[in-house]
Amino acid sequence: MVAKIYRKCGDIDTKEMLFLPYLRYNQSMRETLLHYSFDDSSSSLSASGAWTLDEVERLRTLLEGYDKKLRTHSPETLYLDLSQVTRFDTAGLILLRDYIRDWQQRGITVELLGMSEKMRKLYVLIADAPQAKIVLRYENFLAEIGKATLRTLQDAYAYVQFLGELTVHLLRLLLKPWHLRLKESVYHMKQAGIGALPVIALTAFLTGMVIAYQGAVQLAKFGADIFIVDIVGISIVREMGPMLTAIVIAGRSGSSYTAEIGAMKLTEEISAMRTMGFDPFRFLVIPRIVALIVVLPLLIFFADMVGILGGMMAAKWELGISWHLFVQRLYEVLALKHYLLGLLKGPFFAFIIATVGAFRGFLVEEKTESIGLQTTASVVNAIFLVIALDALFSVIYTEWGL
Amino acid sequence: MSRNVIEVENVVTRLGGRMIHEGVSLHVQEGEIYAILGASGSGKTVLLKEMIMLLQPLSGTIRILGDDLRTIGYKEASALRRSWGVLFQFGALFTSLTVAENIALPLKEFSDADATLRDEIVLSKLQMVGLKPEVASLYPSELSGGMIKRAALARALAMDPKLLFLDEPTSGLDPVGARRFDALIEKLRDTLGVTVVMITHDIETIRGIVDRMAILAEKRTVAEGSLQNVLQSKHAFVKAFFKDINV
């Protein structure tokens, strides 16, 4: 703390020199100062040094200290001498302006002395700037919930609208099937299909293995070891295979559809396409849907095979069921219908993933975070809808006794 | 003679195997409005990017406010970055922040100014660039093209820079808006004493407010000086560029 106060006592004159108690600004401490004196009806204030943004905290403390003194003296006139100011900028002058305004409001006449031409120009520029606070648009909790609800409903409505428009385009395509963009469709089949094989193989293999391991522990208690084949076979083929494939594809391809179409919308490529007479549905949306509808059942088949392989391996290690026995039992218990019922879900899941992905892409706005938000929403929506649809399939299959 | 705030000497640049500059030199004096002219693809933007440390030249020296950009240290570089403001061609406002937050961002990061003072600085900058205080709480997506340029200029001015770099400040503005923007730049130079370096194609800007200029052609500086000086040049590109102008 280096607070030194020089006081020259007298009837009229009290001169003080105030240093700031912060050592870390050693350099500027010597630079930035506020000298002042008071007499009966007036006060002289002399500013010197740097009145800049880097110094605002120190300047504020200096001015506050002076302001306190001023309140006890309450002079009529204040002579503010700025001739010793070496550096200044907008921030420093705004700070000074705020105090000057405050003093003037308290009925003190403020006389500015020794302003350089440069400083006067800048001061004039900021002198009448509004002091109003910037109002931020905050919303309360209830309003947020209301808005979110409304947004969800609007999105759902827009999705239905999108599906309607898509139906019109699909019907048109039905009349002229050769209008399908085959090249794009095949490209997306390759992207979504072959590219997904490794990750689907890994997830399906591990899922099959985990199901077998979990089942083995329970079945071993009853000595019903061989039923592991039923559990693995039916659960993989009917449920796990289609589901995990759909979830992987929603995360992999659904998200990329949103990002691709979203980026095209940002760069106005979609608008350009429209004006040139290329319908984005025909060129962008339908090829992606067709590609996924073709590819997803194939991937489900692949996931089924790899999943059962994982189960077989776990059954061999954990329960000692030989490959031969496993396959023989599989022939007996795994009816063709289970396999077909699982595969049948594929095109429906594919439709949901591709339409949600494309739909979310079209919702992208001209903001950097928009693509991220829509891609997240695309994956979350697609996975949710896939699971909901899967539940619906379960109910239907059960009701029909399949 | 005023002191040079920017000195570019014999800059050679190669990007992706293509020569962009083969010895570009220019000198910007304190307090002037300086323009870099040239045809599309003559490397104006690349040169600007080299001056603001976004790119590095192959050889040659660039000196900004006395600092040599090749040998500058980390601390000096960040200090230098705070002493200039850059207005990008399309504004480059952060879309996820309001106009006020965009302008206040450097103040928040690089100064101790509290929220109230920041708001006041933001409002005075908005006033300087001729925007209403209501604009402060809007997002960039809610602004028109001219307003985006002004808001971006306010952000460039946030730290009271000594140097202001403008990349095609009047492109995309209507003729009336463009002249107003010129007047604004001139006013800011006169009141804030800031040195302005701009890339422009706008002949009215060149005639109206530019003090001195450099013309890039054939990968070098073919002319430098005031409009009168430059018009004396016998270089074919300079003649073609100014063929419609009568001074």
XYZ file of C-alpha atoms in Angstrom:
649
model
C 0.000 0.000 0.000
C 1.504 3.250 -1.086
C -1.068 5.816 -0.146
C 0.627 9.102 0.354
C -1.324 12.224 1.003
C 0.287 15.610 1.012
C -1.781 18.112 2.832
C -1.005 21.771 2.987
C -3.197 23.086 5.735
C -4.634 26.533 5.551
C -7.931 28.333 5.796
C -8.728 28.130 2.125
C -6.333 25.787 0.451
C -6.271 22.051 0.825
C -4.158 20.480 -1.811
C -3.965 16.765 -2.040
C -1.992 14.439 -4.154
C -3.442 11.039 -4.419
C -1.566 7.944 -5.417
C -3.301 4.689 -6.102
C -2.561 1.819 -3.784
C -1.742 -0.688 -6.483
C 1.881 -1.542 -6.924
C 1.497 -3.644 -10.052
C 0.890 -0.575 -12.165
C 4.142 0.957 -11.137
C 4.814 2.512 -14.492
C 1.429 4.072 -15.044
C 1.196 5.134 -11.390
C 3.742 7.770 -12.072
C 1.918 8.625 -15.239
C -1.735 8.896 -14.380
C -2.632 11.355 -11.663
C -5.417 13.553 -10.492
C -4.498 16.730 -8.634
C -7.167 18.797 -7.047
C -7.812 21.706 -4.752
C -10.847 23.292 -3.213
C -11.709 26.822 -2.165
C -14.927 28.525 -1.089
C -17.003 28.263 -4.196
C -14.877 26.410 -6.672
C -12.665 23.417 -7.159
C -9.780 22.872 -9.532
C -9.140 19.446 -10.901
C -6.112 18.682 -12.985
C -5.842 15.433 -14.894
C -2.577 14.150 -16.259
C -1.050 11.057 -17.785
C -2.829 8.334 -19.691
C -6.615 8.384 -19.908
C -7.022 5.156 -21.812
C -8.859 1.869 -21.759
C -6.002 0.093 -19.970
C -6.290 2.568 -17.112
C -10.053 2.722 -16.656
C -10.119 0.874 -13.342
C -7.500 3.175 -11.837
C -9.138 6.231 -13.295
C -12.476 5.241 -11.858
C -10.966 4.871 -8.389
C -9.263 8.256 -8.704
C -12.451 9.935 -9.844
C -14.499 8.257 -7.120
C -12.066 9.487 -4.513
C -12.334 12.994 -5.837
C -16.115 12.745 -6.103
C -16.356 11.913 -2.385
C -14.363 15.018 -1.499
C -16.491 17.036 -3.875
C -19.687 16.013 -2.098
C -18.415 17.382 1.215
C -17.324 20.688 -0.312
C -20.078 21.140 -2.908
C -18.541 24.013 -4.875
C -20.446 25.978 -7.506
C -17.816 25.796 -10.222
C -15.377 23.096 -11.177
C -12.353 23.926 -13.318
C -11.190 20.803 -15.071
C -7.722 21.152 -16.566
C -6.912 18.520 -19.170
C -3.746 20.063 -20.577
C -1.475 17.525 -18.857
C -3.193 14.472 -20.337
C -0.629 12.705 -22.497
C -2.734 9.900 -23.943
C -6.479 9.404 -24.185
C -9.051 7.291 -25.963
C -12.803 6.780 -26.173
C -13.010 4.724 -22.985
C -11.136 7.266 -20.872
C -13.148 10.201 -22.163
C -16.449 8.359 -21.725
C -15.559 7.723 -18.099
C -14.774 11.402 -17.636
C -17.934 12.396 -19.503
C -20.091 10.306 -17.149
C -18.671 12.142 -14.120
C -19.034 15.505 -15.791
C -22.673 14.747 -16.587
C -23.238 13.696 -12.987
C -21.629 16.884 -11.635
C -23.657 19.027 -13.988
C -26.841 17.338 -12.860
C -25.931 18.213 -9.274
C -25.830 21.847 -10.294
C -22.081 22.286 -10.556
C -20.806 24.331 -13.476
C -18.005 22.396 -15.120
C -15.442 24.369 -17.094
C -13.186 22.331 -19.356
C -9.747 23.849 -19.772
C -6.704 22.980 -21.813
C -8.287 20.490 -24.157
C -6.165 19.773 -27.184
C -7.766 20.016 -30.613
C -7.651 16.245 -31.045
C -9.236 15.637 -27.681
C -11.945 18.195 -28.285
C -12.894 16.478 -31.546
C -13.225 13.096 -29.895
C -15.024 14.575 -26.892
C -17.601 16.230 -29.129
C -18.095 12.903 -30.859
C -18.911 11.072 -27.663
C -20.430 13.946 -25.686
C -23.978 13.350 -26.839
C -23.822 9.566 -27.152
C -26.771 7.998 -25.380
C -26.117 6.800 -21.860
C -28.986 4.319 -22.058
C -28.408 0.738 -21.056
C -28.413 -1.871 -23.762
C -31.517 -3.937 -23.244
C -30.904 -7.614 -23.645
C -33.763 -9.796 -24.651
C -33.955 -12.217 -21.756
C -36.934 -14.450 -21.331
C -38.319 -15.962 -18.195
C -38.535 -19.687 -17.662
C -42.210 -20.040 -18.586
C -41.749 -18.094 -21.788
C -38.824 -20.345 -22.675
C -40.955 -23.455 -22.156
C -43.775 -21.960 -24.163
C -41.461 -21.034 -26.984
C -39.824 -24.459 -27.003
C -43.256 -26.140 -27.130
C -44.365 -23.917 -29.942
C -41.154 -24.550 -31.812
C -41.569 -28.323 -31.463
C -45.139 -28.119 -32.750
C -44.077 -25.890 -35.610
C -41.290 -28.308 -36.494
C -43.732 -31.222 -36.440
C -46.137 -29.280 -38.646
C -43.342 -28.336 -41.037
C -42.232 -31.982 -41.150
C -45.747 -33.074 -42.134
C -45.730 -30.361 -44.789
C -42.378 -31.608 -46.010
C -43.747 -35.161 -46.205
C -46.720 -33.868 -48.182
C -44.479 -32.146 -50.693
C -42.335 -35.251 -50.868
C -45.414 -37.395 -51.594
C -46.278 -35.200 -54.564
C -42.751 -35.598 -55.900
C -42.755 -39.345 -55.291
C -46.085 -39.720 -57.136
C -44.668 -37.730 -60.021
C -41.664 -40.022 -60.010
C -43.984 -43.031 -60.031
C -45.453 -41.817 -63.312
C -42.034 -41.196 -64.836
C -39.658 -43.538 -63.018
C -36.820 -42.769 -65.440
C -36.661 -39.305 -63.862
C -34.953 -40.813 -60.834
C -31.394 -39.473 -60.547
C -29.759 -42.858 -60.691
C -26.179 -41.611 -60.492
C -26.783 -39.647 -57.283
C -28.759 -42.511 -55.785
C -25.975 -45.000 -56.419
C -23.418 -42.558 -55.034
C -25.394 -42.277 -51.795
C -25.825 -46.079 -51.655
C -22.075 -46.428 -51.713
C -21.576 -43.672 -49.125
C -24.207 -44.917 -46.688
C -23.802 -48.648 -47.388
C -20.220 -49.676 -47.893
C -18.868 -46.951 -45.635
C -21.009 -48.173 -42.747
C -19.941 -51.840 -42.924
C -17.009 -51.683 -40.458
C -18.855 -49.833 -37.716
C -21.951 -51.994 -38.118
C -19.831 -55.142 -38.017
C -18.228 -54.037 -34.777
C -21.460 -53.005 -33.035
C -23.409 -56.059 -34.199
C -20.640 -58.470 -33.226
C -20.362 -56.982 -29.739
C -24.149 -56.880 -29.289
C -24.480 -60.551 -30.248
C -21.704 -61.453 -27.870
C -23.136 -59.478 -24.977
C -26.592 -61.011 -25.411
C -25.074 -64.505 -25.425
C -22.927 -63.833 -22.358
C -25.808 -62.372 -20.366
C -28.152 -65.195 -21.381
C -25.559 -67.874 -20.705
C -25.271 -66.989 -17.020
C -29.025 -67.254 -16.495
C -29.562 -70.333 -18.651
C -26.663 -72.220 -17.052
C -28.535 -72.049 -13.727
C -31.338 -74.144 -15.212
C -29.136 -76.306 -17.353
C -31.038 -74.991 -20.377
C -27.846 -74.096 -22.167
C -29.042 -74.850 -25.653
C -31.741 -72.156 -25.488
C -28.990 -69.614 -25.922
C -29.434 -70.231 -29.622
C -33.101 -69.214 -29.463
C -32.296 -66.090 -27.503
C -29.441 -64.949 -29.718
C -31.068 -65.913 -33.008
C -34.485 -64.424 -32.479
C -33.484 -61.267 -30.573
C -30.761 -60.345 -33.062
C -32.796 -60.997 -36.153
C -36.099 -59.502 -34.995
C -34.971 -56.579 -32.856
C -31.305 -55.871 -32.292
C -30.091 -56.128 -35.878
C -32.598 -53.662 -37.372
C -32.398 -51.297 -34.405
C -28.661 -50.973 -34.113
C -28.285 -50.653 -37.868
C -30.873 -47.870 -37.932
C -29.215 -46.059 -35.035
C -25.766 -46.266 -36.622
C -27.153 -45.026 -39.945
C -29.075 -42.191 -38.245
C -25.845 -41.057 -36.610
C -23.741 -41.567 -39.716
C -25.861 -40.747 -42.757
C -28.811 -38.817 -41.308
C -26.453 -36.279 -39.786
C -24.439 -35.922 -42.986
C -27.629 -35.338 -44.995
C -28.547 -32.464 -42.683
C -25.073 -30.981 -42.808
C -24.760 -31.314 -46.604
C -28.146 -29.822 -47.411
C -27.717 -27.204 -44.668
C -24.375 -26.062 -46.082
C -25.913 -25.880 -49.549
C -28.668 -23.721 -48.153
C -26.171 -21.378 -46.473
C -24.231 -20.877 -49.696
C -27.521 -20.278 -51.536
C -26.897 -23.322 -53.735
C -30.445 -24.495 -53.046
C -31.841 -21.145 -54.222
C -29.613 -21.315 -57.289
C -30.881 -24.817 -58.048
C -34.486 -23.706 -57.715
C -34.054 -20.721 -60.024
C -32.301 -22.861 -62.623
C -35.202 -25.288 -62.588
C -33.523 -28.125 -60.688
C -35.938 -29.257 -58.065
C -34.082 -29.898 -54.797
C -36.467 -32.741 -53.989
C -35.602 -34.509 -57.191
C -31.893 -33.796 -57.048
C -31.142 -33.908 -53.336
C -33.891 -35.536 -51.306
C -35.236 -38.449 -53.334
C -31.826 -39.926 -54.273
C -30.923 -39.995 -50.577
C -34.216 -41.631 -49.596
C -33.988 -44.215 -52.362
C -30.394 -44.967 -51.450
C -31.164 -45.567 -47.787
C -34.267 -47.643 -48.549
C -32.184 -49.945 -50.716
C -29.168 -50.047 -48.439
C -30.659 -50.344 -44.959
C -32.215 -53.840 -45.421
C -28.905 -55.029 -46.818
C -27.082 -53.626 -43.831
C -29.612 -55.257 -41.500
C -28.904 -58.598 -43.144
C -25.206 -57.999 -42.615
C -25.754 -57.004 -38.971
C -27.858 -60.166 -38.424
C -25.076 -62.403 -39.691
C -22.311 -60.734 -37.735
C -24.459 -60.523 -34.598
C -25.229 -64.249 -34.693
C -21.536 -64.950 -35.239
C -20.756 -62.952 -32.095
C -23.381 -64.973 -30.204
C -21.974 -68.237 -31.518
C -18.500 -67.392 -30.332
C -19.681 -66.406 -26.869
C -21.792 -69.595 -26.660
C -18.768 -71.677 -27.557
C -16.477 -70.044 -25.030
C -18.939 -69.713 -22.190
C -21.206 -72.763 -22.587
C -19.142 -75.006 -24.815
C -21.773 -75.212 -27.542
C -20.040 -76.230 -30.762
C -20.475 -74.392 -34.029
C -22.185 -77.416 -35.466
C -24.697 -77.731 -32.648
C -25.418 -74.008 -32.694
C -26.183 -73.936 -36.406
C -28.285 -77.084 -36.196
C -30.365 -75.611 -33.383
C -30.618 -72.329 -35.293
C -32.207 -74.197 -38.228
C -34.814 -75.638 -35.904
C -35.823 -72.501 -33.999
C -35.223 -69.543 -36.288
C -38.176 -69.556 -38.653
C -37.849 -67.551 -41.842
C -40.638 -65.199 -40.695
C -38.503 -63.808 -37.846
C -35.824 -62.866 -40.299
C -38.276 -61.330 -42.769
C -40.151 -59.405 -40.067
C -36.881 -57.831 -38.964
C -35.860 -57.014 -42.508
C -39.245 -55.476 -43.234
C -38.549 -52.697 -40.724
C -35.536 -51.615 -42.747
C -37.230 -49.531 -45.470
C -39.430 -47.770 -42.910
C -36.466 -46.867 -40.713
C -34.602 -45.741 -43.822
C -37.460 -43.486 -44.860
C -37.576 -41.851 -41.430
C -33.818 -41.304 -41.231
C -33.494 -39.887 -44.752
C -36.545 -37.609 -44.565
C -35.677 -36.249 -41.106
C -32.088 -35.673 -42.235
C -33.093 -33.804 -45.376
C -35.890 -31.910 -43.629
C -33.549 -30.653 -40.919
C -31.076 -29.597 -43.600
C -33.669 -27.322 -45.163
C -34.314 -25.692 -41.766
C -30.720 -24.396 -41.522
C -30.611 -20.598 -41.227
C -27.882 -18.067 -41.822
C -26.156 -18.522 -38.496
C -22.984 -20.407 -37.800
C -24.468 -22.483 -35.008
C -27.535 -23.388 -37.054
C -25.972 -26.359 -38.875
C -24.810 -27.807 -35.573
C -28.207 -27.390 -33.945
C -30.081 -28.886 -36.876
C -27.666 -31.812 -37.208
C -28.079 -32.625 -33.531
C -31.856 -32.335 -33.853
C -31.754 -34.525 -36.954
C -29.979 -37.394 -35.179
C -32.036 -37.086 -31.995
C -35.333 -36.950 -33.901
C -34.401 -39.826 -36.200
C -33.334 -42.110 -33.343
C -36.427 -41.245 -31.344
C -38.728 -41.896 -34.303
C -36.943 -45.150 -35.128
C -37.437 -46.416 -31.581
C -41.063 -45.274 -31.532
C -41.718 -46.983 -34.859
C -40.016 -50.125 -33.616
C -42.367 -50.176 -30.641
C -45.284 -49.785 -33.023
C -44.002 -52.718 -35.103
C -43.778 -54.848 -31.947
C -47.376 -54.092 -31.068
C -48.597 -54.836 -34.591
C -46.613 -58.079 -34.877
C -47.907 -59.246 -31.513
C -51.510 -58.336 -32.273
C -51.336 -60.216 -35.558
C -49.751 -63.145 -33.818
C -46.560 -63.052 -35.850
C 7.220 14.401 -44.001
C 5.059 12.267 -41.767
C 6.331 9.095 -40.222
C 5.614 5.788 -41.971
C 3.310 3.533 -39.990
C 3.468 0.729 -42.535
C 6.486 -0.165 -44.616
C 6.297 -3.028 -47.068
C 9.576 -3.733 -48.850
C 10.161 -6.212 -51.689
C 7.573 -8.701 -50.574
C 7.597 -11.990 -52.481
C 4.691 -14.349 -52.004
C 3.998 -17.781 -53.383
C 0.710 -19.519 -52.673
C 0.024 -23.063 -53.822
C 2.918 -22.998 -56.269
C 1.790 -19.748 -57.890
C 3.727 -16.519 -57.586
C 1.501 -13.774 -56.229
C 3.999 -11.008 -55.479
C 7.484 -10.597 -56.910
C 8.658 -7.528 -55.070
C 5.815 -5.431 -53.762
C 6.709 -2.307 -51.801
C 4.534 0.380 -50.296
C 4.663 2.978 -47.548
C 1.753 4.264 -45.530
C 2.131 7.497 -43.611
C 0.524 8.350 -40.329
C -3.019 9.718 -40.513
C -3.596 9.173 -44.203
C -6.182 7.213 -46.104
C -4.247 4.817 -48.271
C -5.677 2.585 -50.972
C -4.301 -0.583 -52.517
C -5.563 -0.912 -56.077
C -5.196 -3.564 -58.707
C -7.095 -5.981 -60.908
C -8.806 -9.040 -59.470
C -6.187 -11.650 -58.714
C -3.364 -9.114 -58.407
C -2.843 -10.118 -54.790
C -4.359 -7.168 -52.973
C -6.189 -9.274 -50.433
C -3.163 -11.517 -49.972
C -1.046 -8.440 -49.247
C -3.624 -7.193 -46.752
C -3.651 -10.597 -45.074
C 0.129 -10.464 -44.811
C -0.080 -7.056 -43.151
C -2.518 -8.326 -40.530
C -0.502 -11.493 -39.879
C -2.924 -13.956 -41.392
C -0.371 -14.992 -44.023
C 3.413 -14.857 -44.229
C 5.346 -13.738 -47.275
C 8.138 -15.853 -48.712
C 10.625 -13.002 -48.379
C 10.728 -9.243 -47.951
C 9.897 -7.206 -44.882
C 6.659 -5.820 -43.546
C 6.941 -3.284 -40.769
C 3.765 -2.213 -38.960
C 3.997 0.579 -36.358
C 7.727 -0.126 -36.200
C 7.432 -3.876 -35.618
C 8.962 -6.227 -38.187
C 6.360 -8.935 -38.678
C 8.952 -11.622 -39.411
C 10.786 -11.284 -36.135
C 7.940 -10.123 -33.921
C 7.479 -11.958 -30.617
C 4.260 -13.418 -29.284
C 3.626 -10.614 -26.794
C 4.391 -7.832 -29.255
C 2.191 -9.540 -31.844
C -0.798 -9.627 -29.545
C -0.206 -6.005 -28.555
C -0.018 -5.102 -32.254
C -3.245 -6.984 -32.971
C -4.946 -4.819 -30.366
C -3.733 -1.637 -31.992
C -5.420 -2.264 -35.297
C -8.966 -2.900 -36.410
C -9.959 -4.899 -39.473
C -13.165 -4.606 -41.445
C -13.645 -7.709 -43.568
C -15.433 -7.558 -46.882
C -18.563 -9.227 -45.595
C -18.306 -7.897 -42.062
C -17.447 -11.236 -40.429
C -19.578 -10.391 -37.407
C -20.004 -13.341 -35.075
C -23.493 -14.550 -35.945
C -24.198 -16.066 -32.551
C -23.627 -12.743 -30.762
C -25.649 -9.541 -30.822
C -24.143 -6.398 -32.331
C -23.403 -5.083 -28.831
C -21.695 -8.333 -27.837
C -19.689 -8.297 -31.052
C -18.375 -4.822 -30.302
C -17.871 -5.472 -26.604
C -15.971 -8.728 -27.165
C -12.468 -7.189 -27.464
C -13.256 -4.822 -24.582
C -14.326 -7.758 -22.446
C -11.239 -9.811 -23.284
C -8.561 -7.148 -23.267
C -9.593 -4.525 -20.703
C -10.904 -4.115 -17.147
C -13.843 -1.998 -18.248
C -16.971 -3.056 -16.344
C -20.291 -3.874 -17.995
C -21.674 -0.331 -17.738
C -18.635 1.308 -19.255
C -18.550 -1.369 -21.970
C -22.154 -0.606 -22.826
C -21.344 3.089 -23.016
C -18.347 2.474 -25.227
C -20.479 0.248 -27.469
C -23.151 2.923 -27.755
C -20.657 5.654 -28.573
C -19.032 3.434 -31.234
C -22.446 2.759 -32.721
C -23.075 6.481 -32.795
C -19.700 7.074 -34.422
C -20.578 4.733 -37.275
C -24.071 6.191 -37.574
C -26.149 3.362 -36.132
C -29.065 3.797 -33.737
C -28.742 2.440 -30.187
C -31.594 -0.017 -30.893
C -29.294 -1.893 -33.252
C -27.185 -2.957 -30.265
C -29.462 -5.810 -29.264
C -30.013 -7.157 -32.779
C -28.267 -10.184 -34.251
C -26.230 -9.862 -37.469
C -28.844 -11.906 -39.356
C -31.347 -9.132 -38.614
C -29.238 -6.393 -40.230
C -29.089 -5.133 -43.805
C -25.841 -5.205 -45.791
C -24.986 -1.577 -45.065
C -25.755 -1.976 -41.375
C -23.539 -5.075 -41.191
C -20.635 -3.046 -42.601
C -21.226 -0.262 -40.104
C -21.569 -2.666 -37.192
C -18.391 -4.445 -38.277
C -16.653 -1.075 -38.497
C -17.813 -0.300 -34.964
C -16.274 -3.590 -33.824
C -13.030 -2.728 -35.620
C -13.022 0.603 -33.748
C -13.787 -0.927 -30.351
C -10.242 -0.674 -29.009
C -9.527 2.788 -30.503
C -7.082 1.387 -33.041
C -4.237 3.384 -34.530
C -4.646 1.527 -37.801
C -7.767 0.542 -39.645
C -7.699 -2.057 -42.432
C -10.714 -2.111 -44.729
C -11.297 -4.787 -47.356
C -13.517 -3.316 -50.075
C -15.512 -1.135 -47.673
C -18.018 0.114 -50.230
C -18.581 -3.117 -52.167
C -22.157 -4.302 -51.942
C -23.449 -0.877 -50.937
C -25.697 1.273 -53.105
C -24.056 4.444 -54.530
C -25.615 6.723 -51.925
C -24.703 4.348 -49.106
C -21.192 4.016 -50.500
C -20.615 7.807 -50.478
C -21.979 7.994 -46.931
C -19.579 5.258 -45.919
C -16.717 7.215 -47.502
C -17.729 10.295 -45.555
C -17.851 8.221 -42.388
C -14.336 6.883 -42.933
C -13.035 10.376 -43.600
C -14.736 11.715 -40.491
C -13.310 8.936 -38.349
C -9.850 9.616 -39.703
C -10.217 13.325 -38.912
C -11.609 12.861 -35.404
C -9.823 9.749 -34.203
C -6.597 10.344 -36.095
C -6.607 6.758 -37.273
C -4.580 5.686 -40.310
C -6.719 3.887 -42.870
C -5.510 1.249 -45.328
C -8.102 -0.063 -47.712
C -8.530 -2.270 -50.714
C -11.012 -0.732 -53.092
C -12.248 -0.785 -56.667
C -14.525 2.164 -56.144
C -13.289 5.043 -58.312
C -15.455 7.514 -56.361
C -13.804 6.489 -53.113
C -10.384 6.914 -54.702
C -11.271 10.346 -56.037
C -13.127 11.428 -52.905
C -11.200 10.431 -49.806
C -8.011 8.548 -50.673
C -4.827 10.527 -50.006
C -2.308 8.171 -51.497
C -2.408 4.791 -53.167
C -0.379 1.904 -54.494
C -1.243 0.087 -57.688
C -0.403 -3.600 -57.975
C 0.070 -5.119 -61.400
C 2.329 -7.796 -62.824
C 3.076 -8.947 -59.275
C 4.703 -5.678 -58.214
C 3.881 -2.124 -57.242
C 3.724 -0.220 -60.518
C 2.807 3.158 -59.061
C 2.578 4.772 -55.651
C 1.528 8.253 -54.604
C -1.341 10.695 -54.727
C -3.888 10.495 -57.534
C -2.043 13.203 -59.468
C 1.261 11.358 -59.139
C -0.231 8.042 -60.093
C -1.913 9.510 -63.168
C 1.522 10.492 -64.494
C 2.449 6.834 -64.713
C 2.932 5.471 -68.208
C 2.187 1.917 -67.155
C -0.487 0.278 -69.324
C -2.524 -1.052 -66.437
C -2.559 2.313 -64.648
C -3.680 4.019 -67.854
C -6.437 1.464 -68.393
C -7.546 1.692 -64.769
C -7.892 5.467 -64.827
C -8.905 5.984 -68.439
C -12.365 7.239 -67.463
C -11.198 9.582 -64.759
C -10.508 13.243 -65.389
C -8.838 15.209 -62.693
